[in-house]
Amino acid sequence: MAAHRALDWKGNILIQLQGRNKKQTQAYVGLIQAHNKLVEIASSLKSRNVQLQVEAEKLKEENFNLQVKVETGGGSGVGGGEKVTHLEQKLYKLQEELTELHRKRGENAQQIIDLKNVLQEKEKDLQLKDGKLSDSEANILALKSAQRQLENTIIELEATNQMLKDEHQALQLAFTALEEKYRKVMEENCELVQRWMDLKAKDADKLNEENDDFLKKRQAQLRKDLADAAKEPVAITETGKLLLPGITPICLSASIPSKAQCVFDAHEGEVNAVQWSGSGRLFATGSADRKIKLWEIINGKCEQKGILTGSNAGIMAIEFDIEDSLILGASNDFASRVWSVTDQRLRHTLTGHSGKVLAAKFLGDTNKVVSGSHDRTLKVWDLHSRACIKTIFAGSSCNDLVTLHGNHIISGHFDKRVRFWDTRSDSSANEIMLQGRLTSLDLAPDRCSLLCCTRDDSVKIIDLRMNQVSATFCADGFKVGCDWSRAVFSPDGSFAAAGSNDGGLYIWNIGKNKVEKLLKEHSHAIMACAWNPIGSSLVSCERSRKVIYWADY
């Protein structure tokens, strides 16, 4: 079979070469015939020229003999003269014919030269076409080889395609079986969901009954407590609302004041911090003059109730304990201090930081304190032993912190990160990166949201359940004044308040995500603000000693 294919291939090549020879020689047949004729004519002319030369030599010899005879006188006479004249004429004609033959010979030689040039050009074309033919033959061989490869590939693909078809049919059958199984499972699932819903409905009915019983018992207990409380003496606040001693007021709906009820110079230096007590009866201010002052609202006026001294540098942060019996202050002299509110005496001095203490909070109860410093550490203090019981290396300057659930700390840092700590471990449990340096943190009343004030001139709310920013507040003209500017939630968690560098106090409606009110009375940058726990008044402080009490009564 292979020998037969080789013979066919050679025969095909021979036929192609014969066809090419026949096709390409047709253009040169006339030229070759003309060339052959010219060669024959040139040959005949050469022989004719030789004959004429021979005859010319003979005539020259006869002419020479005649001249000799004439000169010797042997050939004189009429007959001899005529013969000489006839020979001269014959010689002249022969010379003319010889000249004409030479001319024709030159023309024929020129034609031969021209035909040789044309022949050379044709030969060059023939060589070029031979090269193209060789390239075409090589290309044909390559294409035939590629064709054979493609044929083999097609055979392989057809086999693969057949195999895939078989697999597809098998998968189709498996899919049909699985689809039927899935339908049955969905039917069973719907049945189980319905049963589960029925059970949940029964549980809900039972729970509702238990809640109704609990509410009835609670209302009865509340009526009893109110009856007992009505027999005890009560304190009347400046708002006219009754506060039971030792009971923290509950704010159901905060209101935004619009009037600067009391404007006064609270300190001899810039006021860095302001904070209300848990009952709302007192508020405290901390200043660069190294003092903490206590104030009480009486008949719409702010009256000083005490001065807490002992710090060697400016006060940066303040917090009352849950019982309103102690007040904690963070100072620029690398220490935190605790005073008693009743006798206004210094109880504890907590030293150990190597930088300014910018934030301090009670941790869980009144026996522990956590402080954050410019030295990039957080320290947990035990007030019984007055010693540091834990040091947390935060990695960046701490500008503010809050505490959560007794053992958890949330800190805001200079490196734009909010970090979450568990005092039972040494590493951060989580951290969130914001767009600007943190200046303050504040927890919502429900402990589920965190208010963050940042140096990119915005206030953000972080959802602590999702660990992500849920809202961002900013406004035209709102500029954060310094690295320890404080922003706060309202007592009911529906508003957020923050002071601006131009002296404006901005209040945002959290639900509507817009500026609800802008209070303009300060002439310098507002450092901090605090919302009364009752929810009807605000206190704000600025860089140049001034404190403003905002209320509408």
XYZ file of C-alpha atoms in Angstrom:
553
model
C 0.000 0.000 0.000
C 2.832 2.385 0.892
C 4.700 1.494 -2.407
C 1.527 2.167 -4.399
C 1.162 5.592 -2.706
C 4.855 6.355 -3.502
C 4.318 5.447 -7.211
C 1.190 7.609 -7.352
C 3.083 10.469 -5.792
C 5.983 10.186 -8.325
C 3.597 9.860 -11.251
C 1.721 12.925 -10.035
C 4.997 14.890 -9.850
C 5.972 13.730 -13.402
C 2.581 14.764 -14.799
C 2.867 18.153 -13.104
C 6.408 18.667 -14.495
C 5.282 17.696 -18.034
C 2.356 20.048 -17.800
C 4.586 22.820 -16.539
C 7.110 22.170 -19.366
C 4.345 22.227 -21.950
C 2.793 25.385 -20.501
C 6.039 27.317 -20.182
C 7.590 26.260 -23.580
C 4.596 27.563 -25.552
C 5.702 31.139 -24.987
C 9.179 30.416 -26.412
C 8.310 28.230 -29.498
C 8.160 31.149 -31.925
C 11.290 32.676 -30.469
C 13.209 29.420 -30.764
C 12.015 28.887 -34.381
C 12.995 32.456 -35.317
C 16.360 31.928 -33.652
C 16.882 28.709 -35.575
C 15.955 30.415 -38.891
C 18.322 33.269 -38.159
C 21.092 30.785 -37.364
C 20.404 28.995 -40.677
C 20.389 32.306 -42.587
C 23.599 33.349 -40.852
C 25.186 30.001 -41.825
C 24.080 30.366 -45.478
C 25.267 33.945 -45.521
C 28.626 32.832 -44.165
C 28.982 30.224 -46.881
C 27.828 32.731 -49.499
C 30.282 35.255 -48.145
C 33.108 32.707 -48.398
C 32.148 31.950 -51.993
C 32.011 35.622 -52.839
C 35.383 36.158 -51.210
C 36.775 33.302 -53.291
C 35.252 34.792 -56.443
C 36.538 38.233 -55.446
C 40.038 36.777 -55.030
C 39.751 35.135 -58.412
C 38.547 38.379 -59.971
C 41.344 40.264 -58.275
C 43.805 37.736 -59.671
C 42.271 38.028 -63.176
C 42.266 41.803 -62.860
C 45.901 41.712 -61.874
C 46.722 39.499 -64.810
C 44.844 41.778 -67.171
C 46.636 44.798 -65.841
C 49.921 42.995 -66.369
C 48.926 42.176 -69.909
C 47.832 45.718 -70.556
C 51.066 47.042 -69.235
C 53.060 44.599 -71.361
C 50.910 45.412 -74.398
C 49.846 41.876 -74.991
C 46.198 42.585 -74.541
C 45.836 45.907 -76.405
C 43.013 46.342 -78.854
C 39.311 46.796 -78.836
C 38.483 43.351 -77.688
C 40.845 43.557 -74.741
C 39.496 46.933 -73.569
C 35.937 45.747 -73.578
C 36.868 42.678 -71.616
C 38.592 44.798 -68.984
C 35.564 47.119 -68.721
C 33.240 44.171 -68.336
C 35.387 42.746 -65.586
C 35.496 46.048 -63.757
C 31.724 46.330 -63.825
C 31.393 42.773 -62.616
C 33.865 43.491 -59.829
C 31.930 46.620 -58.793
C 28.695 44.683 -58.611
C 30.336 41.993 -56.582
C 31.718 44.622 -54.203
C 28.214 46.115 -53.807
C 26.786 42.684 -53.119
C 29.568 42.079 -50.608
C 28.769 45.389 -48.920
C 25.078 44.533 -48.772
C 25.908 41.122 -47.346
C 28.118 42.747 -44.688
C 25.248 45.094 -43.787
C 22.806 42.189 -43.522
C 25.364 40.273 -41.515
C 25.608 43.172 -39.032
C 21.813 43.404 -38.778
C 21.582 39.672 -38.236
C 24.312 39.842 -35.590
C 22.391 42.630 -33.801
C 19.197 40.584 -33.947
C 21.109 37.619 -32.559
C 22.361 39.799 -29.669
C 18.848 41.095 -28.955
C 17.441 37.598 -29.067
C 20.167 36.396 -26.712
C 19.235 39.169 -24.222
C 15.571 38.231 -24.465
C 16.527 34.587 -24.042
C 18.555 35.422 -20.927
C 15.594 37.359 -19.441
C 13.316 34.417 -20.221
C 15.786 32.082 -18.581
C 15.838 34.303 -15.473
C 12.021 34.274 -15.394
C 12.156 30.533 -15.836
C 14.584 30.181 -12.923
C 12.389 32.423 -10.757
C 9.353 30.370 -11.622
C 11.327 27.190 -10.908
C 12.134 28.593 -7.434
C 8.492 29.498 -6.842
C 7.519 26.048 -8.040
C 9.971 24.462 -5.588
C 8.569 26.613 -2.757
C 5.033 25.700 -3.772
C 5.930 22.023 -3.847
C 7.505 22.310 -0.383
C 4.408 24.203 0.835
C 2.214 21.500 -0.685
C 4.172 18.847 1.173
C 3.881 20.807 4.447
C 0.145 21.311 3.909
C -0.300 17.643 3.180
C 1.545 16.795 6.387
C -0.627 19.283 8.317
C -3.693 17.804 6.651
C -2.713 14.338 7.813
C -2.186 15.674 11.355
C -5.559 17.427 11.282
C -7.217 14.272 10.043
C -5.673 12.375 12.943
C -6.799 15.150 15.323
C -10.324 14.989 13.900
C -10.381 11.248 14.466
C -9.224 11.725 18.073
C -11.769 14.520 18.668
C -14.559 12.398 17.254
C -13.586 9.638 19.648
C -13.448 12.126 22.552
C -16.786 13.605 21.485
C -18.363 10.191 21.471
C -16.966 9.513 24.933
C -18.326 12.876 26.185
C -21.717 12.078 24.707
C -21.725 8.804 26.585
C -20.692 10.584 29.806
C -23.368 13.261 29.225
C -26.021 10.623 28.892
C -24.829 8.988 32.094
C -24.778 12.355 33.907
C -28.219 13.181 32.552
C -29.542 9.981 34.045
C -27.800 10.753 37.363
C -29.192 14.316 37.283
C -32.701 13.032 36.721
C -32.339 10.714 39.697
C -30.915 13.511 41.880
C -33.649 15.922 40.768
C -36.275 13.432 41.840
C -34.469 12.942 45.140
C -34.215 16.728 45.601
C -37.950 17.129 44.985
C -38.689 14.539 47.652
C -36.268 16.239 50.079
C -37.911 19.636 49.449
C -41.309 18.154 50.135
C -39.986 16.672 53.382
C -38.349 20.026 54.225
C -41.598 21.925 53.675
C -43.348 19.440 55.909
C -40.656 19.813 58.603
C -40.765 23.640 58.350
C -44.511 23.592 58.771
C -44.210 21.349 61.815
C -41.450 23.582 63.179
C -43.606 26.683 62.641
C -46.467 25.012 64.465
C -44.156 24.184 67.394
C -42.766 27.741 67.396
C -46.277 29.143 67.396
C -47.092 27.001 70.416
C -43.863 28.112 72.134
C -44.652 31.761 71.299
C -48.123 31.431 72.773
C -46.626 29.893 75.903
C -43.956 32.631 76.105
C -46.597 35.334 75.652
C -48.567 33.867 78.508
C -45.436 33.816 80.687
C -44.653 37.430 79.671
C -48.159 38.487 80.544
C -47.772 36.870 83.973
C -44.370 38.498 84.410
C -45.690 41.942 83.387
C -48.585 41.596 85.792
C -46.203 40.697 88.615
C -43.835 43.506 87.620
C -46.632 46.065 87.535
C -47.788 44.908 90.947
C -44.222 45.196 92.273
C -43.848 48.619 90.609
C -47.057 49.851 92.199
C -45.796 48.630 95.537
C -42.376 50.305 94.999
C -44.069 53.575 93.974
C -46.258 53.428 97.027
C -43.212 52.895 99.209
C -41.255 55.612 97.385
C -44.103 58.089 97.812
C -43.573 57.860 101.558
C -39.843 58.765 101.270
C -38.411 62.294 100.759
C -37.625 63.204 97.134
C -35.256 65.601 95.422
C -36.556 68.067 92.823
C -34.192 68.836 89.890
C -33.980 72.080 87.965
C -36.308 70.588 85.346
C -39.053 69.962 87.870
C -38.759 66.161 87.543
C -38.547 63.985 90.613
C -35.367 61.973 91.233
C -35.203 59.305 93.897
C -31.940 59.282 95.817
C -29.369 56.890 94.290
C -31.546 56.116 91.240
C -30.201 56.985 87.769
C -32.848 58.698 85.589
C -34.009 56.935 82.446
C -34.345 59.066 79.309
C -37.081 57.865 76.997
C -36.837 60.741 74.512
C -34.117 63.398 74.375
C -34.862 66.954 73.286
C -32.459 69.397 71.631
C -32.109 72.728 73.479
C -31.806 75.876 71.419
C -30.945 78.503 74.044
C -27.652 79.262 75.811
C -29.163 79.361 79.316
C -25.898 80.107 81.119
C -22.530 81.293 79.716
C -19.618 81.648 82.130
C -15.833 81.406 82.500
C -15.309 78.173 84.409
C -11.487 78.091 84.705
C -8.340 80.111 84.341
C -7.195 78.051 81.330
C -8.732 76.172 78.432
C -11.400 73.658 79.425
C -10.542 70.196 78.077
C -13.296 67.990 79.543
C -16.865 68.118 80.811
C -18.981 65.288 82.243
C -22.398 64.891 83.952
C -22.889 62.725 87.014
C -25.079 59.645 86.600
C -28.028 61.257 88.394
C -27.780 64.485 86.381
C -27.553 66.652 89.512
C -23.923 67.732 88.977
C -21.486 68.179 86.151
C -17.701 68.483 86.327
C -15.208 70.389 84.196
C -11.481 69.724 83.832
C -9.049 72.384 82.686
C -5.468 73.151 81.785
C -5.292 75.078 85.089
C -4.875 71.604 86.790
C -8.290 71.766 88.514
C -11.564 69.869 88.350
C -14.612 71.927 89.314
C -18.064 70.650 90.285
C -21.162 72.613 89.212
C -24.858 72.390 90.047
C -27.762 73.908 88.111
C -29.930 76.020 90.427
C -32.726 78.112 88.922
C -31.114 77.981 85.501
C -27.740 79.183 86.832
C -24.497 77.208 87.210
C -23.206 77.415 90.755
C -19.837 76.046 91.758
C -20.057 73.234 94.331
C -16.393 72.379 94.772
C -12.823 72.350 93.441
C -10.727 69.181 93.192
C -6.996 69.843 93.318
C -3.859 67.724 93.401
C -2.971 67.368 89.734
C 0.404 68.724 88.577
C -0.699 69.317 84.968
C -3.806 69.916 82.875
C -6.837 67.623 83.212
C -7.660 65.782 79.932
C -10.613 63.515 80.806
C -13.227 63.079 83.570
C -15.617 60.310 84.623
C -18.016 59.752 87.550
C -18.391 56.261 88.932
C -21.748 54.482 88.771
C -22.667 55.549 92.311
C -21.660 59.222 91.830
C -19.382 58.906 94.851
C -16.029 59.086 93.047
C -14.678 61.134 90.174
C -11.740 60.034 88.004
C -9.439 62.458 86.189
C -6.674 61.828 83.620
C -3.799 64.306 83.674
C -0.911 65.460 81.524
C 1.503 64.771 84.418
C 1.540 61.065 83.407
C -0.922 60.129 86.201
C -4.608 59.463 86.885
C -6.325 60.485 90.142
C -9.500 59.585 92.000
C -11.350 62.054 94.251
C -14.402 61.519 96.460
C -17.344 63.732 95.484
C -18.801 64.256 98.957
C -15.710 65.581 100.805
C -13.769 66.497 97.600
C -10.592 64.809 98.865
C -7.926 63.119 96.737
C -8.167 59.363 97.383
C -5.792 57.701 94.853
C -2.916 58.763 92.606
C -2.103 56.219 89.889
C 1.387 56.746 88.429
C 3.303 54.532 86.021
C 2.776 55.875 82.510
C 5.701 57.501 80.688
C 3.517 59.911 78.709
C 0.439 62.106 79.005
C -2.660 60.259 80.182
C -5.377 61.276 77.706
C -8.228 58.990 78.847
C -9.278 57.101 82.001
C -12.439 55.129 82.829
C -13.786 52.954 85.649
C -13.623 49.292 84.636
C -16.697 47.339 85.636
C -17.004 48.618 89.235
C -15.442 51.291 91.423
C -12.454 49.116 92.329
C -10.722 49.081 88.922
C -9.592 51.817 86.547
C -8.177 51.629 83.028
C -6.096 54.471 81.577
C -4.794 55.197 78.072
C -1.663 57.212 77.483
C 0.449 58.927 74.865
C 3.137 56.311 75.670
C 1.104 53.809 73.540
C 0.026 51.646 76.483
C -3.158 50.896 78.387
C -2.893 50.163 82.114
C -5.423 48.480 84.411
C -5.274 49.650 88.062
C -6.583 48.083 91.285
C -7.741 50.864 93.645
C -7.436 48.623 96.706
C -3.703 48.083 96.181
C -3.216 51.291 94.148
C -1.051 49.254 91.794
C -1.030 48.493 88.072
C -2.237 44.922 87.627
C -1.953 44.772 83.811
C -0.184 46.696 81.042
C -1.400 46.399 77.450
C 0.934 47.514 74.655
C -1.441 49.080 72.122
C 1.136 50.117 69.500
C -0.125 53.699 69.124
C -1.031 56.689 71.295
C -4.446 56.205 72.927
C -6.636 59.315 72.637
C -9.798 57.890 74.241
C -11.310 54.633 75.509
C -14.551 53.107 76.776
C -15.275 49.981 78.822
C -17.812 47.278 78.102
C -19.161 44.337 80.158
C -16.557 44.696 82.892
C -13.670 42.945 81.125
C -13.679 44.504 77.657
C -11.973 47.741 76.592
C -12.360 49.649 73.332
C -9.604 52.150 72.562
C -9.224 54.800 69.849
C -5.727 55.579 68.622
C -3.556 58.058 66.782
C -2.893 55.511 63.999
C -6.598 55.667 62.918
C -7.504 52.303 64.476
C -10.176 51.275 66.945
C -8.928 48.296 68.965
C -10.917 45.828 71.064
C -9.289 44.282 74.151
C -10.167 41.598 76.659
C -8.358 42.161 79.968
C -8.017 38.399 80.324
C -5.667 38.233 77.293
C -2.675 40.255 76.116
C -3.523 40.708 72.430
C -6.166 42.708 70.617
C -9.275 40.692 69.841
C -10.110 42.835 66.810
C -9.410 46.212 65.243
C -11.162 48.512 62.756
C -9.311 50.937 60.474
C -10.903 54.369 59.918
C -9.975 57.288 57.666
C -8.673 59.671 60.325
C -7.041 59.766 63.757
C -9.443 58.923 66.572
C -10.188 61.783 68.994
C -13.021 60.306 71.085
C -15.237 57.256 71.656
C -18.689 57.029 73.215
C -20.981 54.030 73.757
C -24.674 54.181 72.895
C -27.125 53.559 75.771
C -27.916 50.097 74.354
C -24.170 49.231 74.277
C -24.531 48.066 70.646
C -23.109 51.131 68.862
C -19.887 53.103 69.219
C -19.594 56.800 68.308
C -16.164 57.737 66.893
C -14.930 61.277 66.257
C -11.996 61.433 63.798
C -9.619 64.070 62.474
C -10.945 63.680 58.928
C -13.769 66.005 60.110
C -16.423 63.336 60.446
C -18.296 61.422 63.139
C -18.874 57.707 62.556
C -21.034 55.059 64.214
C -19.654 51.514 64.440
C -22.143 48.671 64.843
C -20.458 46.490 67.485
C -22.514 43.471 66.481
C -21.294 43.650 62.864
C -17.841 45.207 63.561
C -18.259 47.739 60.765
C -19.136 51.390 60.219
C -22.906 51.751 59.937
C -23.202 55.556 59.553
C -20.990 58.587 58.859
C -21.916 62.167 59.774
C -20.261 65.310 58.428
C -21.350 68.839 57.571
C -20.173 71.950 55.771
C -18.127 73.946 58.237
C -17.641 71.105 60.701
C -13.929 70.821 61.570
C -12.524 68.745 64.438
C -10.445 71.112 66.569
C -7.813 68.856 68.185
C -6.746 65.265 68.906
C -8.925 65.047 72.060
C -12.183 66.655 70.817
C -15.096 64.717 72.360
C -18.381 63.689 70.676
C -21.287 62.073 72.588
C -24.581 60.220 72.100
C -27.808 61.621 73.508
C -29.180 59.610 76.479
C -31.802 57.950 74.268
C -29.278 57.214 71.476
C -31.204 59.136 68.809
C -28.795 62.108 68.457
C -25.026 62.682 68.292
C -23.369 65.947 69.336
C -19.858 67.212 68.514
C -18.131 70.583 68.651
C -16.363 72.230 65.729
C -13.183 74.272 65.414
C -15.219 77.401 64.536
C -17.259 77.292 67.769
C -20.369 75.587 66.359
C -22.038 72.742 68.259
C -23.406 70.302 65.669
C -26.235 67.898 66.565
C -27.066 65.105 64.092
C -30.296 63.113 63.942
C -29.037 59.532 63.689
C -32.232 58.091 62.253
C -32.492 60.758 59.525
C -28.699 61.007 58.976
C -28.730 64.809 58.851
C -27.799 67.835 60.965
C -30.776 68.468 63.228
C -29.484 71.705 64.771
C -26.396 73.931 64.876
C -25.867 75.863 68.132
C -23.693 78.974 67.710
C -22.539 80.752 70.828
C -18.895 79.768 71.325
C -16.189 81.972 69.830
C -13.392 79.382 69.975
C -12.951 75.674 69.207
C -15.245 73.428 71.262
C -13.220 70.806 73.121
C -15.985 68.634 74.598
C -19.725 68.432 75.223
C -21.938 66.336 77.514
C -25.650 65.520 77.454
C -27.630 65.567 80.695
C -28.864 62.014 81.517
C -32.406 63.396 81.640
C -31.986 64.335 77.947
C -33.200 67.947 78.064
C -29.950 69.954 78.365
C -26.343 70.094 77.210
C -23.044 71.443 78.495
C -20.152 72.387 76.199
C -16.696 73.801 76.841
C -14.215 75.605 74.643
C -10.511 76.335 74.368
C -10.713 79.780 76.043
C -12.152 79.029 79.550
C -15.813 79.394 78.566
C -18.531 76.845 79.444
C -22.114 77.064 78.117
C -25.168 75.389 79.610
C -27.839 74.844 76.909
C -31.499 74.505 77.961
C -34.954 75.767 76.950
C -36.330 76.692 80.395
